[in-house]
Short mmCIF file of C-alpha atoms (C1' of nucleotides) in Angstrom, two decimals:
data_model
loop_
_atom_site.label_atom_id
_atom_site.label_comp_id
_atom_site.label_asym_id
_atom_site.label_seq_id
_atom_site.Cartn_x
_atom_site.Cartn_y
_atom_site.Cartn_z
CA MET A 279 -15.07 -59.18 16.83
CA LYS A 280 -18.42 -59.52 15.02
CA ASP A 281 -19.12 -58.17 11.65
CA GLN A 282 -21.68 -55.65 12.60
CA LEU A 283 -19.29 -54.23 15.25
CA ARG A 284 -16.87 -52.59 12.78
CA CYS A 285 -16.60 -48.95 11.74
CA GLN A 286 -17.07 -50.05 8.19
CA SER A 287 -20.50 -51.37 8.75
CA CYS A 288 -21.65 -49.12 11.47
CA GLY A 289 -24.71 -46.97 10.81
CA LEU A 290 -23.44 -44.08 12.94
CA THR A 291 -20.46 -43.50 10.60
CA PRO A 292 -21.88 -40.31 9.06
CA LEU A 293 -21.91 -38.72 12.65
CA CYS A 294 -18.72 -40.22 13.91
CA LEU A 295 -14.97 -40.05 13.36
CA PRO A 296 -14.76 -41.89 9.97
CA VAL A 297 -16.37 -38.99 8.00
CA GLY A 298 -14.44 -38.34 4.89
CA MET A 299 -12.18 -41.30 5.31
CA SER A 300 -11.20 -43.95 2.85
CA GLU A 301 -12.08 -47.65 3.46
CA ALA A 302 -8.41 -48.37 4.19
CA GLU A 303 -8.22 -45.40 6.66
CA THR A 304 -11.42 -46.43 8.30
CA GLU A 305 -10.03 -49.93 8.60
CA LYS A 306 -7.02 -48.48 10.55
CA LEU A 307 -9.25 -46.58 12.83
CA ASP A 308 -11.29 -49.64 13.37
CA SER A 309 -8.32 -51.61 14.46
CA ILE A 310 -7.54 -49.32 17.48
CA VAL A 311 -11.21 -49.14 18.74
CA HIS A 312 -12.10 -51.36 21.71
CA ARG A 313 -15.63 -52.64 21.92
CA ASN A 314 -16.57 -53.71 25.44
CA THR A 315 -19.41 -55.89 26.27
CA PRO A 316 -22.59 -53.95 26.68
CA PHE A 317 -22.98 -51.90 29.84
CA HIS A 318 -26.00 -52.15 32.09
CA LYS A 319 -27.97 -49.59 33.85
CA GLY A 320 -25.91 -47.98 36.67
CA ASP A 321 -22.59 -49.16 35.20
CA HIS A 322 -19.92 -46.47 34.77
CA LEU A 323 -17.80 -45.81 31.61
CA PHE A 324 -15.38 -43.94 33.87
CA ARG A 325 -15.51 -41.76 37.02
CA GLN A 326 -14.70 -38.21 37.83
CA GLY A 327 -10.91 -38.02 38.48
CA ASP A 328 -9.95 -41.10 36.48
CA LYS A 329 -7.02 -40.81 34.31
CA PHE A 330 -7.96 -39.95 30.69
CA LYS A 331 -7.59 -42.99 28.57
CA GLY A 332 -9.62 -42.29 25.49
CA ILE A 333 -12.87 -41.08 23.97
CA TYR A 334 -16.03 -43.11 23.97
CA VAL A 335 -18.67 -43.14 21.40
CA ILE A 336 -22.10 -44.47 22.23
CA THR A 337 -23.36 -46.97 19.63
CA SER A 338 -26.64 -47.88 21.32
CA GLY A 339 -28.45 -46.82 24.53
CA SER A 340 -27.61 -43.67 26.38
CA VAL A 341 -25.66 -42.24 29.19
CA LYS A 342 -25.52 -39.39 31.64
CA SER A 343 -22.50 -37.29 32.52
CA TYR A 344 -22.54 -35.96 36.12
CA TYR A 345 -20.54 -34.74 39.11
CA ILE A 346 -21.18 -34.85 42.83
CA ASN A 347 -21.41 -31.40 44.44
CA LYS A 348 -20.24 -30.65 47.90
CA HIS A 349 -23.68 -31.32 49.32
CA GLY A 350 -23.45 -34.83 47.95
CA GLU A 351 -25.99 -34.10 45.24
CA GLU A 352 -25.69 -35.51 41.77
CA CYS A 353 -25.45 -32.64 39.16
CA ILE A 354 -26.10 -33.79 35.65
CA VAL A 355 -24.08 -31.98 32.95
CA GLY A 356 -25.23 -33.78 29.86
CA PHE A 357 -26.91 -36.67 28.23
CA TYR A 358 -25.40 -38.60 25.36
CA LEU A 359 -27.15 -40.51 22.57
CA PRO A 360 -25.70 -42.96 19.94
CA GLY A 361 -23.14 -41.31 17.74
CA GLU A 362 -22.22 -38.73 20.43
CA LEU A 363 -18.58 -38.47 21.71
CA ILE A 364 -17.78 -38.60 25.40
CA GLY A 365 -14.66 -37.39 27.15
CA LEU A 366 -13.63 -34.54 24.78
CA ASP A 367 -13.29 -32.19 27.76
CA ALA A 368 -10.66 -34.38 29.27
CA ILE A 369 -8.12 -34.11 26.39
CA HIS A 370 -6.41 -31.04 27.66
CA ASN A 371 -5.71 -32.01 31.33
CA ARG A 372 -5.75 -35.75 30.98
CA VAL A 373 -8.36 -36.40 33.67
CA TYR A 374 -12.08 -36.97 33.39
CA SER A 375 -13.77 -34.28 35.04
CA CYS A 376 -17.22 -35.93 35.29
CA SER A 377 -18.44 -39.45 35.89
CA VAL A 378 -20.41 -41.11 33.02
CA ALA A 379 -23.06 -43.62 33.98
CA VAL A 380 -25.25 -45.75 31.76
CA LEU A 381 -29.08 -45.10 31.74
CA GLU A 382 -30.16 -48.20 30.02
CA THR A 383 -28.37 -51.10 28.35
CA THR A 384 -25.73 -49.43 26.30
CA SER A 385 -22.92 -50.26 23.93
CA ALA A 386 -19.94 -47.97 23.36
CA CYS A 387 -16.69 -47.83 21.39
CA GLU A 388 -13.68 -46.91 23.26
CA VAL A 389 -11.01 -45.01 21.27
CA PRO A 390 -7.64 -44.85 23.08
CA PHE A 391 -6.49 -41.38 22.72
CA SER A 392 -2.85 -41.86 22.22
CA GLN A 393 -3.41 -44.15 19.31
CA LEU A 394 -6.09 -41.95 17.95
CA GLN A 395 -3.58 -39.07 18.06
CA ASN A 396 -1.02 -41.15 16.15
CA LEU A 397 -3.56 -41.84 13.52
CA THR A 398 -4.54 -38.13 13.13
CA SER A 399 -1.02 -37.37 11.77
CA GLU A 400 -1.40 -40.11 9.20
CA ILE A 401 -5.04 -39.33 8.23
CA PRO A 402 -5.74 -35.71 7.60
CA SER A 403 -9.42 -36.22 7.33
CA LEU A 404 -9.56 -37.84 10.72
CA GLN A 405 -7.75 -34.80 12.13
CA HIS A 406 -10.30 -32.60 10.54
CA GLN A 407 -13.26 -34.66 11.67
CA LEU A 408 -12.04 -34.77 15.31
CA MET A 409 -11.64 -30.99 15.21
CA CYS A 410 -15.12 -30.63 13.77
CA LEU A 411 -16.59 -32.86 16.43
CA LEU A 412 -14.88 -30.80 19.13
CA SER A 413 -16.13 -27.70 17.52
CA LYS A 414 -19.66 -29.12 17.34
CA GLU A 415 -19.40 -29.89 20.96
CA VAL A 416 -18.47 -26.26 21.89
CA HIS A 417 -21.44 -25.07 19.83
CA ASN A 418 -23.84 -27.40 21.64
CA ASP A 419 -22.46 -26.47 24.97
CA CYS A 420 -22.93 -22.70 24.17
CA GLU A 421 -26.44 -23.52 23.16
CA MET A 422 -27.05 -25.29 26.42
CA VAL A 423 -25.72 -22.19 28.28
CA ALA A 424 -28.22 -20.13 26.34
CA ILE A 425 -31.04 -22.52 27.26
CA LEU A 426 -30.19 -22.45 30.99
CA ALA A 427 -29.73 -18.69 31.06
CA SER A 428 -33.32 -18.30 29.74
CA HIS A 429 -35.30 -18.31 32.88
CA SER A 430 -38.59 -20.08 32.70
CA ALA A 431 -39.15 -23.80 33.33
CA GLU A 432 -41.30 -24.03 30.23
CA GLU A 433 -38.62 -22.73 27.93
CA ARG A 434 -36.01 -25.13 29.44
CA LEU A 435 -38.18 -28.19 29.14
CA ALA A 436 -39.31 -27.32 25.61
CA SER A 437 -35.72 -26.77 24.52
CA PHE A 438 -34.74 -30.08 26.06
CA LEU A 439 -37.47 -31.99 24.28
CA LEU A 440 -36.69 -30.35 20.99
CA SER A 441 -32.99 -31.11 21.43
CA LEU A 442 -33.75 -34.81 21.95
CA SER A 443 -36.20 -34.69 19.02
CA SER A 444 -33.61 -33.23 16.59
CA ARG A 445 -30.93 -35.62 17.87
CA TYR A 446 -33.13 -38.70 17.23
CA LYS A 447 -34.04 -37.24 13.91
CA SER A 448 -30.47 -36.96 12.74
CA ARG A 449 -30.01 -40.61 13.79
CA SER A 450 -32.99 -41.69 11.59
CA LEU A 451 -35.24 -42.32 14.54
CA SER A 452 -38.60 -40.79 15.09
CA ALA A 453 -38.42 -37.06 15.95
CA LEU A 454 -41.96 -37.01 17.32
CA GLU A 455 -42.25 -40.04 19.34
CA PHE A 456 -39.49 -41.37 21.67
CA ASN A 457 -38.73 -42.82 25.03
CA LEU A 458 -36.95 -40.91 27.64
CA SER A 459 -34.19 -43.00 29.12
CA MET A 460 -33.62 -40.62 32.02
CA SER A 461 -35.86 -40.19 35.06
CA ARG A 462 -37.66 -36.94 35.96
CA THR A 463 -35.18 -36.47 38.72
CA GLU A 464 -32.36 -36.52 36.08
CA ILE A 465 -34.09 -34.25 33.78
CA ALA A 466 -34.62 -31.84 36.66
CA SER A 467 -31.04 -31.88 37.70
CA PHE A 468 -29.89 -31.25 34.13
CA LEU A 469 -32.24 -28.27 33.64
CA GLY A 470 -31.64 -26.75 37.12
CA LEU A 471 -35.20 -27.26 38.23
CA ALA A 472 -37.04 -29.27 40.91
CA VAL A 473 -38.60 -32.68 40.08
CA GLU A 474 -41.85 -31.40 40.84
CA THR A 475 -41.54 -28.53 38.41
CA VAL A 476 -40.58 -30.93 35.65
CA SER A 477 -43.51 -33.09 36.36
CA ARG A 478 -45.89 -30.23 36.44
CA THR A 479 -44.55 -28.59 33.31
CA PHE A 480 -44.99 -31.93 31.48
CA SER A 481 -48.58 -32.00 32.69
CA ARG A 482 -49.23 -28.43 31.54
CA PHE A 483 -47.73 -29.15 28.10
CA GLN A 484 -50.14 -32.12 27.92
CA GLU A 485 -53.13 -29.96 28.99
CA GLN A 486 -52.21 -27.46 26.25
CA GLY A 487 -52.08 -30.19 23.65
CA LEU A 488 -48.36 -29.63 22.95
CA LEU A 489 -47.58 -33.34 23.67
CA GLU A 490 -48.74 -36.61 25.12
CA VAL A 491 -46.66 -38.05 27.86
CA ASN A 492 -47.03 -41.28 29.76
CA ARG A 493 -44.11 -41.85 32.06
CA LYS A 494 -41.05 -42.36 29.77
CA GLN A 495 -42.99 -42.36 26.53
CA VAL A 496 -43.31 -39.00 24.85
CA LYS A 497 -45.18 -37.92 21.71
CA LEU A 498 -44.67 -34.42 20.49
CA LEU A 499 -47.91 -32.95 18.96
CA ASP A 500 -47.00 -29.39 18.23
CA ILE A 501 -43.33 -28.91 17.41
CA GLU A 502 -44.04 -25.29 16.32
CA ALA A 503 -45.49 -24.32 19.67
CA LEU A 504 -42.71 -25.85 21.57
CA ALA A 505 -40.16 -24.10 19.40
CA ASP A 506 -41.89 -20.81 20.12
CA LEU A 507 -41.37 -21.45 23.81
CA GLY A 508 -37.80 -22.78 23.51
CA GLY A 509 -34.99 -22.93 21.15
CA GLN A 510 -33.90 -19.35 20.31
CA TYR A 511 -30.22 -19.92 20.00
CA PRO A 512 -28.93 -19.79 16.42
CA HIS A 513 -28.38 -23.45 15.62
CA GLU A 514 -27.31 -25.08 12.48
CA LEU A 515 -29.78 -25.16 9.74
CA ASN A 516 -29.78 -28.84 8.87
CA SER A 517 -28.71 -30.81 11.83
CA GLY A 518 -31.14 -29.43 14.30
CA ILE A 519 -30.69 -28.41 17.93
CA PRO A 520 -28.37 -30.94 19.55
CA LEU A 521 -27.68 -29.68 23.04
CA ASN A 522 -24.95 -31.79 24.49
CA GLY A 523 -23.87 -34.02 21.72
CA MET B 296 4.18 -4.93 11.92
CA LYS B 297 5.68 -3.67 15.19
CA ASP B 298 8.04 -5.84 17.24
CA GLN B 299 5.82 -6.23 20.18
CA LEU B 300 3.06 -7.50 17.99
CA ARG B 301 4.56 -10.82 17.20
CA CYS B 302 3.78 -14.22 18.58
CA GLN B 303 7.49 -14.59 19.45
CA SER B 304 7.28 -11.71 21.81
CA CYS B 305 3.82 -12.04 23.00
CA GLY B 306 3.16 -12.50 26.72
CA LEU B 307 0.18 -14.64 26.15
CA THR B 308 2.10 -17.38 24.33
CA PRO B 309 1.80 -19.83 27.24
CA LEU B 310 -2.01 -19.70 26.92
CA CYS B 311 -2.23 -19.52 23.10
CA LEU B 312 -1.49 -21.50 20.03
CA PRO B 313 2.33 -21.54 20.08
CA VAL B 314 2.57 -23.80 23.20
CA GLY B 315 5.30 -26.47 22.52
CA MET B 316 6.34 -25.04 19.20
CA SER B 317 9.95 -24.19 18.15
CA GLU B 318 10.99 -20.75 17.27
CA ALA B 319 10.87 -21.54 13.68
CA GLU B 320 7.35 -22.94 13.83
CA THR B 321 6.16 -19.94 15.90
CA GLU B 322 7.53 -17.79 13.21
CA LYS B 323 5.48 -19.60 10.59
CA LEU B 324 2.31 -19.33 12.77
CA ASP B 325 3.04 -15.48 13.20
CA SER B 326 3.28 -15.02 9.51
CA ILE B 327 -0.24 -15.96 8.85
CA VAL B 328 -1.82 -13.85 11.76
CA HIS B 329 -3.64 -10.70 11.00
CA ARG B 330 -3.43 -7.99 13.56
CA ASN B 331 -6.04 -5.32 12.98
CA THR B 332 -5.95 -1.90 14.46
CA PRO B 333 -7.55 -1.86 17.93
CA PHE B 334 -11.31 -2.20 18.10
CA HIS B 335 -13.34 0.30 20.23
CA LYS B 336 -16.36 -0.21 22.47
CA GLY B 337 -19.40 -1.45 20.53
CA ASP B 338 -17.27 -2.60 17.44
CA HIS B 339 -17.93 -6.08 16.27
CA LEU B 340 -15.24 -8.78 15.45
CA PHE B 341 -18.07 -10.51 13.41
CA ARG B 342 -21.73 -11.11 13.54
CA GLN B 343 -24.02 -13.96 13.96
CA GLY B 344 -24.37 -15.63 10.49
CA ASP B 345 -21.15 -14.24 8.99
CA LYS B 346 -19.22 -16.87 6.99
CA PHE B 347 -16.47 -18.33 9.24
CA LYS B 348 -13.07 -16.92 8.31
CA GLY B 349 -10.91 -17.61 11.32
CA ILE B 350 -10.24 -17.76 14.96
CA TYR B 351 -9.64 -14.59 16.99
CA VAL B 352 -7.38 -14.30 20.03
CA ILE B 353 -7.87 -11.39 22.28
CA THR B 354 -4.53 -9.82 23.14
CA SER B 355 -5.82 -6.95 25.24
CA GLY B 356 -9.28 -5.72 26.41
CA SER B 357 -12.34 -7.86 26.39
CA VAL B 358 -15.41 -8.77 24.34
CA LYS B 359 -18.82 -10.39 24.71
CA SER B 360 -20.38 -13.10 22.53
CA TYR B 361 -24.09 -12.83 22.17
CA TYR B 362 -27.16 -13.43 19.95
CA ILE B 363 -30.46 -11.73 19.60
CA ASN B 364 -33.42 -13.80 20.64
CA LYS B 365 -36.93 -13.67 18.97
CA HIS B 366 -38.02 -10.97 21.37
CA GLY B 367 -35.19 -8.80 20.14
CA GLU B 368 -33.32 -9.23 23.48
CA GLU B 369 -29.57 -9.52 23.67
CA CYS B 370 -28.57 -12.86 25.18
CA ILE B 371 -24.79 -13.08 26.33
CA VAL B 372 -23.25 -16.46 25.89
CA GLY B 373 -19.74 -15.58 26.99
CA PHE B 374 -17.10 -13.20 27.92
CA TYR B 375 -13.50 -13.45 26.58
CA LEU B 376 -10.36 -12.09 28.08
CA PRO B 377 -6.82 -11.81 26.75
CA GLY B 378 -5.40 -15.17 25.65
CA GLU B 379 -8.79 -16.58 24.99
CA LEU B 380 -9.91 -17.97 21.63
CA ILE B 381 -13.11 -16.97 19.84
CA GLY B 382 -14.93 -18.67 17.10
CA LEU B 383 -14.06 -22.29 17.95
CA ASP B 384 -17.74 -23.25 17.67
CA ALA B 385 -17.92 -22.11 14.11
CA ILE B 386 -15.21 -24.54 12.80
CA HIS B 387 -17.77 -27.34 12.01
CA ASN B 388 -20.37 -25.53 10.18
CA ARG B 389 -18.38 -22.60 8.79
CA VAL B 390 -20.67 -19.94 10.08
CA TYR B 391 -20.32 -17.72 13.26
CA SER B 392 -23.42 -18.56 15.39
CA CYS B 393 -23.01 -15.64 17.69
CA SER B 394 -21.96 -11.90 17.24
CA VAL B 395 -18.84 -10.76 19.11
CA ALA B 396 -18.74 -7.24 20.24
CA VAL B 397 -16.02 -5.27 22.02
CA LEU B 398 -16.54 -4.02 25.66
CA GLU B 399 -13.62 -1.73 25.89
CA THR B 400 -10.67 -0.82 23.52
CA THR B 401 -9.42 -4.27 22.49
CA SER B 402 -6.79 -5.84 20.34
CA ALA B 403 -7.12 -9.17 18.74
CA CYS B 404 -5.19 -11.48 16.45
CA GLU B 405 -7.05 -12.95 13.59
CA VAL B 406 -5.86 -16.41 12.53
CA PRO B 407 -7.29 -17.42 9.01
CA PHE B 408 -8.66 -20.91 9.49
CA SER B 409 -7.69 -22.45 6.18
CA GLN B 410 -4.05 -21.34 6.62
CA LEU B 411 -4.01 -22.46 10.14
CA GLN B 412 -5.28 -25.80 9.09
CA ASN B 413 -2.48 -26.11 6.49
CA LEU B 414 0.09 -25.37 9.31
CA THR B 415 -1.47 -28.06 11.60
CA SER B 416 -0.40 -30.76 9.16
CA GLU B 417 3.17 -29.47 9.19
CA ILE B 418 3.40 -28.77 12.90
CA PRO B 419 2.24 -31.51 15.11
CA SER B 420 2.40 -29.48 18.29
CA LEU B 421 0.14 -26.88 16.76
CA GLN B 422 -2.39 -29.54 15.98
CA HIS B 423 -2.13 -30.84 19.60
CA GLN B 424 -2.37 -27.42 21.11
CA LEU B 425 -5.39 -26.51 19.03
CA MET B 426 -7.06 -29.63 20.20
CA CYS B 427 -6.19 -28.96 23.69
CA LEU B 428 -7.66 -25.48 23.53
CA LEU B 429 -10.89 -26.87 22.00
CA SER B 430 -10.99 -29.43 24.69
CA LYS B 431 -10.47 -26.74 27.34
CA GLU B 432 -13.41 -24.73 25.87
CA VAL B 433 -15.55 -27.75 26.01
CA HIS B 434 -14.55 -28.21 29.68
CA ASN B 435 -15.20 -24.52 30.46
CA ASP B 436 -18.62 -24.59 28.67
CA CYS B 437 -19.61 -27.78 30.66
CA GLU B 438 -18.64 -25.92 33.83
CA MET B 439 -20.82 -22.93 32.80
CA VAL B 440 -23.73 -25.34 32.27
CA ALA B 441 -23.17 -26.62 35.82
CA ILE B 442 -23.14 -23.00 37.16
CA LEU B 443 -26.30 -22.04 35.45
CA ALA B 444 -28.08 -25.18 36.47
CA SER B 445 -27.29 -24.40 39.97
CA HIS B 446 -30.15 -22.40 41.10
CA SER B 447 -29.44 -19.41 43.36
CA ALA B 448 -28.40 -16.01 42.27
CA GLU B 449 -25.62 -15.83 44.92
CA GLU B 450 -24.08 -19.13 43.60
CA ARG B 451 -24.13 -17.83 40.14
CA LEU B 452 -22.67 -14.33 40.74
CA ALA B 453 -19.99 -15.84 43.18
CA SER B 454 -18.95 -18.42 40.46
CA PHE B 455 -18.83 -15.68 37.89
CA LEU B 456 -16.53 -13.51 40.01
CA LEU B 457 -14.31 -16.47 40.91
CA SER B 458 -14.05 -17.23 37.16
CA LEU B 459 -12.94 -13.83 36.34
CA SER B 460 -10.52 -13.90 39.29
CA SER B 461 -8.80 -17.11 38.25
CA ARG B 462 -8.67 -16.03 34.60
CA TYR B 463 -7.02 -12.79 35.52
CA LYS B 464 -4.67 -14.81 37.68
CA SER B 465 -3.51 -17.12 35.06
CA ARG B 466 -2.82 -13.90 33.04
CA SER B 467 -0.58 -12.68 35.82
CA LEU B 468 -3.05 -10.03 36.83
CA SER B 469 -4.49 -9.42 40.20
CA ALA B 470 -6.85 -12.12 41.11
CA LEU B 471 -8.36 -10.15 43.98
CA GLU B 472 -8.92 -6.68 42.45
CA PHE B 473 -10.09 -5.96 38.90
CA ASN B 474 -12.34 -3.93 36.74
CA LEU B 475 -15.55 -5.32 35.34
CA SER B 476 -15.54 -4.33 31.60
CA MET B 477 -19.18 -5.44 31.34
CA SER B 478 -22.26 -3.72 32.63
CA ARG B 479 -24.56 -5.01 35.20
CA THR B 480 -27.22 -5.65 32.46
CA GLU B 481 -24.56 -7.77 30.59
CA ILE B 482 -23.74 -9.77 33.69
CA ALA B 483 -27.42 -10.28 34.29
CA SER B 484 -28.04 -11.47 30.77
CA PHE B 485 -25.06 -13.91 31.01
CA LEU B 486 -26.25 -15.30 34.30
CA GLY B 487 -29.82 -15.61 33.48
CA LEU B 488 -30.88 -12.99 36.19
CA ALA B 489 -32.59 -9.65 36.26
CA VAL B 490 -30.26 -6.60 36.55
CA GLU B 491 -31.86 -5.71 39.84
CA THR B 492 -31.02 -9.12 41.25
CA VAL B 493 -27.34 -8.81 40.18
CA SER B 494 -27.20 -5.36 41.77
CA ARG B 495 -28.85 -6.56 45.02
CA THR B 496 -26.51 -9.59 45.16
CA PHE B 497 -23.49 -7.37 44.82
CA SER B 498 -24.80 -5.20 47.77
CA ARG B 499 -25.45 -8.30 49.81
CA PHE B 500 -21.97 -9.67 49.22
CA GLN B 501 -20.58 -6.28 50.27
CA GLU B 502 -22.72 -6.12 53.47
CA GLN B 503 -21.51 -9.64 54.28
CA GLY B 504 -17.82 -8.52 53.89
CA LEU B 505 -17.21 -10.88 51.00
CA LEU B 506 -16.18 -8.05 48.60
CA GLU B 507 -15.91 -4.39 48.00
CA VAL B 508 -17.67 -3.00 45.00
CA ASN B 509 -17.77 0.45 43.42
CA ARG B 510 -19.44 0.43 39.96
CA LYS B 511 -16.95 -1.37 37.81
CA GLN B 512 -14.24 -1.78 40.41
CA VAL B 513 -14.29 -5.06 42.33
CA LYS B 514 -12.14 -6.17 45.29
CA LEU B 515 -12.57 -9.66 46.50
CA LEU B 516 -12.18 -9.86 50.30
CA ASP B 517 -13.16 -13.40 51.09
CA ILE B 518 -12.41 -15.86 48.33
CA GLU B 519 -13.04 -18.94 50.55
CA ALA B 520 -16.50 -17.76 51.38
CA LEU B 521 -17.28 -17.00 47.79
CA ALA B 522 -15.93 -20.42 46.73
CA ASP B 523 -18.25 -22.02 49.40
CA LEU B 524 -21.15 -20.29 47.54
CA GLY B 525 -20.19 -21.11 44.11
CA GLY B 526 -17.68 -23.23 42.08
CA GLN B 527 -18.55 -26.84 42.72
CA TYR B 528 -17.74 -28.27 39.43
CA PRO B 529 -14.60 -30.30 39.20
CA HIS B 530 -12.18 -27.90 37.53
CA GLU B 531 -8.47 -28.18 36.91
CA LEU B 532 -6.34 -28.09 39.93
CA ASN B 533 -3.90 -25.54 38.85
CA SER B 534 -5.50 -23.26 36.28
CA GLY B 535 -8.42 -22.29 38.47
CA ILE B 536 -12.12 -22.04 37.40
CA PRO B 537 -12.24 -20.42 33.92
CA LEU B 538 -15.83 -20.45 32.95
CA ASN B 539 -16.04 -19.49 29.35
CA GLY B 540 -12.45 -19.20 28.14
"C1'" DC C 184 -25.21 22.80 33.08
"C1'" DG C 185 -28.51 19.49 31.98
"C1'" DC C 186 -29.66 15.37 30.08
"C1'" DA C 187 -29.16 10.39 29.66
"C1'" DC C 188 -27.73 6.28 31.01
"C1'" DG C 189 -26.53 2.93 34.33
"C1'" DC C 190 -26.81 1.56 38.95
"C1'" DT C 191 -29.32 1.05 43.23
"C1'" DT C 192 -33.19 0.37 46.17
"C1'" DG C 193 -38.04 -0.42 47.46
"C1'" DA C 194 -42.73 -2.77 47.25
"C1'" DA C 195 -45.81 -5.98 45.13
"C1'" DC C 196 -46.22 -10.01 42.56
"C1'" DA C 197 -45.28 -14.45 40.28
"C1'" DT C 198 -42.76 -18.47 39.43
"C1'" DG C 199 -40.71 -22.19 41.13
"C1'" DC C 200 -39.24 -24.60 45.50
"C1'" DT C 201 -40.16 -27.25 49.64
"C1'" DC C 202 -42.82 -30.17 52.25
"C1'" DA C 203 -46.27 -33.61 52.20
"C1'" DA C 204 -48.99 -37.34 50.65
"C1'" DA C 205 -51.00 -40.64 47.44
"C1'" DG C 206 -50.96 -43.36 43.29
"C1'" DA C 207 -48.63 -46.10 39.66
"C1'" DA C 208 -44.81 -49.09 38.03
"C1'" DC C 209 -41.18 -52.17 38.80
"C1'" DG C 210 -38.49 -55.86 41.05
"C1'" DT C 211 -38.10 -59.30 44.36
"C1'" DG C 212 -39.15 -63.23 46.76
"C1'" DG C 213 -42.46 -66.27 48.31
"C1'" DC D 88 -48.12 -65.88 39.40
"C1'" DC D 89 -49.09 -62.87 42.91
"C1'" DA D 90 -48.06 -59.98 47.22
"C1'" DC D 91 -45.16 -56.89 48.87
"C1'" DG D 92 -41.98 -53.16 49.28
"C1'" DT D 93 -39.41 -49.79 46.98
"C1'" DT D 94 -38.87 -46.23 43.83
"C1'" DC D 95 -40.62 -42.97 40.54
"C1'" DT D 96 -44.07 -39.77 39.45
"C1'" DT D 97 -47.86 -36.82 40.10
"C1'" DT D 98 -50.54 -33.42 42.52
"C1'" DG D 99 -51.57 -30.11 46.22
"C1'" DA D 100 -50.63 -26.20 49.66
"C1'" DG D 101 -47.58 -22.83 51.59
"C1'" DC D 102 -43.34 -20.46 51.23
"C1'" DA D 103 -39.13 -18.16 49.40
"C1'" DT D 104 -36.45 -16.31 45.92
"C1'" DG D 105 -36.21 -13.64 42.10
"C1'" DT D 106 -38.93 -10.67 38.69
"C1'" DT D 107 -41.41 -6.67 37.57
"C1'" DC D 108 -42.64 -2.13 38.14
"C1'" DA D 109 -41.34 2.27 39.82
"C1'" DA D 110 -38.52 5.89 41.71
"C1'" DG D 111 -34.20 8.10 43.09
"C1'" DC D 112 -29.36 8.77 42.68
"C1'" DG D 113 -24.69 9.24 40.87
"C1'" DT D 114 -21.74 9.69 36.88
"C1'" DG D 115 -20.23 10.92 32.50
"C1'" DC D 116 -20.83 13.20 28.24
"C1'" DG D 117 -22.58 16.57 25.14
#
DNA sequence: CGCACGCTTGAACATGCTCAAAGAACGTGG
DNA sequence: CCACGTTCTTTGAGCATGTTCAAGCGTGCG
């Protein structure tokens, strides 16, 4: 295992499980983590119905979580960026309820749950942090519910972009300029809109000078105006508006 | 404290925190629980922005969780029935992000979080169950996201009714006939629809013989057909389709 | 009894969807 | 390295679903 691939030297530590843990404790956690070779676009971390093995943490790249509805359509439930935990919803019934596929070349840590659970009894701050991350996930999901219940396409897309923005920001990346790793179709599925509506809304935002968009490349020009359209849910003051972390 | 108001004799135990705990452990948990006098319609358990004190469990009645958007409108994020935990999203940042108001006369247990956290280090099954309940909440919220992203009003209302149905069922109440404690306006806000659309959709369902509805009283006649309209998200096999538990 | 509120229903309008087509980027294979 | 086909994105036009505005009705409460 290479040096940069250890919890102790990982830049995502402040967002991840080791928060509040001593070096020795972090070492213990590190020893149970599996680090697979990078996944490529289209690869799956796991599939809907698979037996729950553990939690995944994205370290680079991004993934989508989706299920197939009875019409055979792919319904996207969330996107995950580096530092975000995947599979938390499978703890209680020991089965992954969604499939998770990779959107671009992506690395992830796999944390076997039974071993993680053993560690939590030894390491109180690990237990605490795991609970905090679960709680945060609940918070983010509630926010997403609020976004989707707000009707207009503009509101939804604006909230989506602001969410990405703040999530990039909390990872020390640019909050104003970033690449969308997901297609228009995937954004549409996630936001409950038609592809054409997403595309048109992007164009309208650009005409209004709210942003510049060129395929995957997005540059937010007027965060204020976007925030006026979207994000009304009471989110945390400092960590922005993650929406499905 | 009256006898029926103890965890040891509470009928909701199989859904609540004491799952898997010994009698002695349950007793410990019971000793930290506050049981307030019943709340009445319009009362608040807490308000958006209040400092996080603890988790609430509804024991009878029902409540809504909502926030006020910048247009001054009430946006409903969830409804909670007996046995469901409230405030889980506030663990990580120690502030309630929504207000919770009572829809009808309601009793609730208040579990102070700092004391609960102390107990979790002593009682492994409490820690495990708390994590399971958090995980379940994440699962339910993801399901709600899926419901709201699915476009049509019929799908949303059908999913909503099926959710209530399965939640009543898991509480040993009738899955087919129940009272809506929330108004049409509140259902509309939750589902991201206009009141009129909710009302019309109820009427259409009734015309189609899917259900009988008379103000708050609902009787589901054709669960199959309703399920064909709604609930496509991969939910647990046995516990039905809770949507915001 | 009367008023207010919540629910229902109707009609016109608007937003977003569907269908259709064309242009731009990407990957493959020659 | 270029040609080609495929896929993704954008844009347009007509249509459908749901919203808005308005009015009427039933229920419950003072």
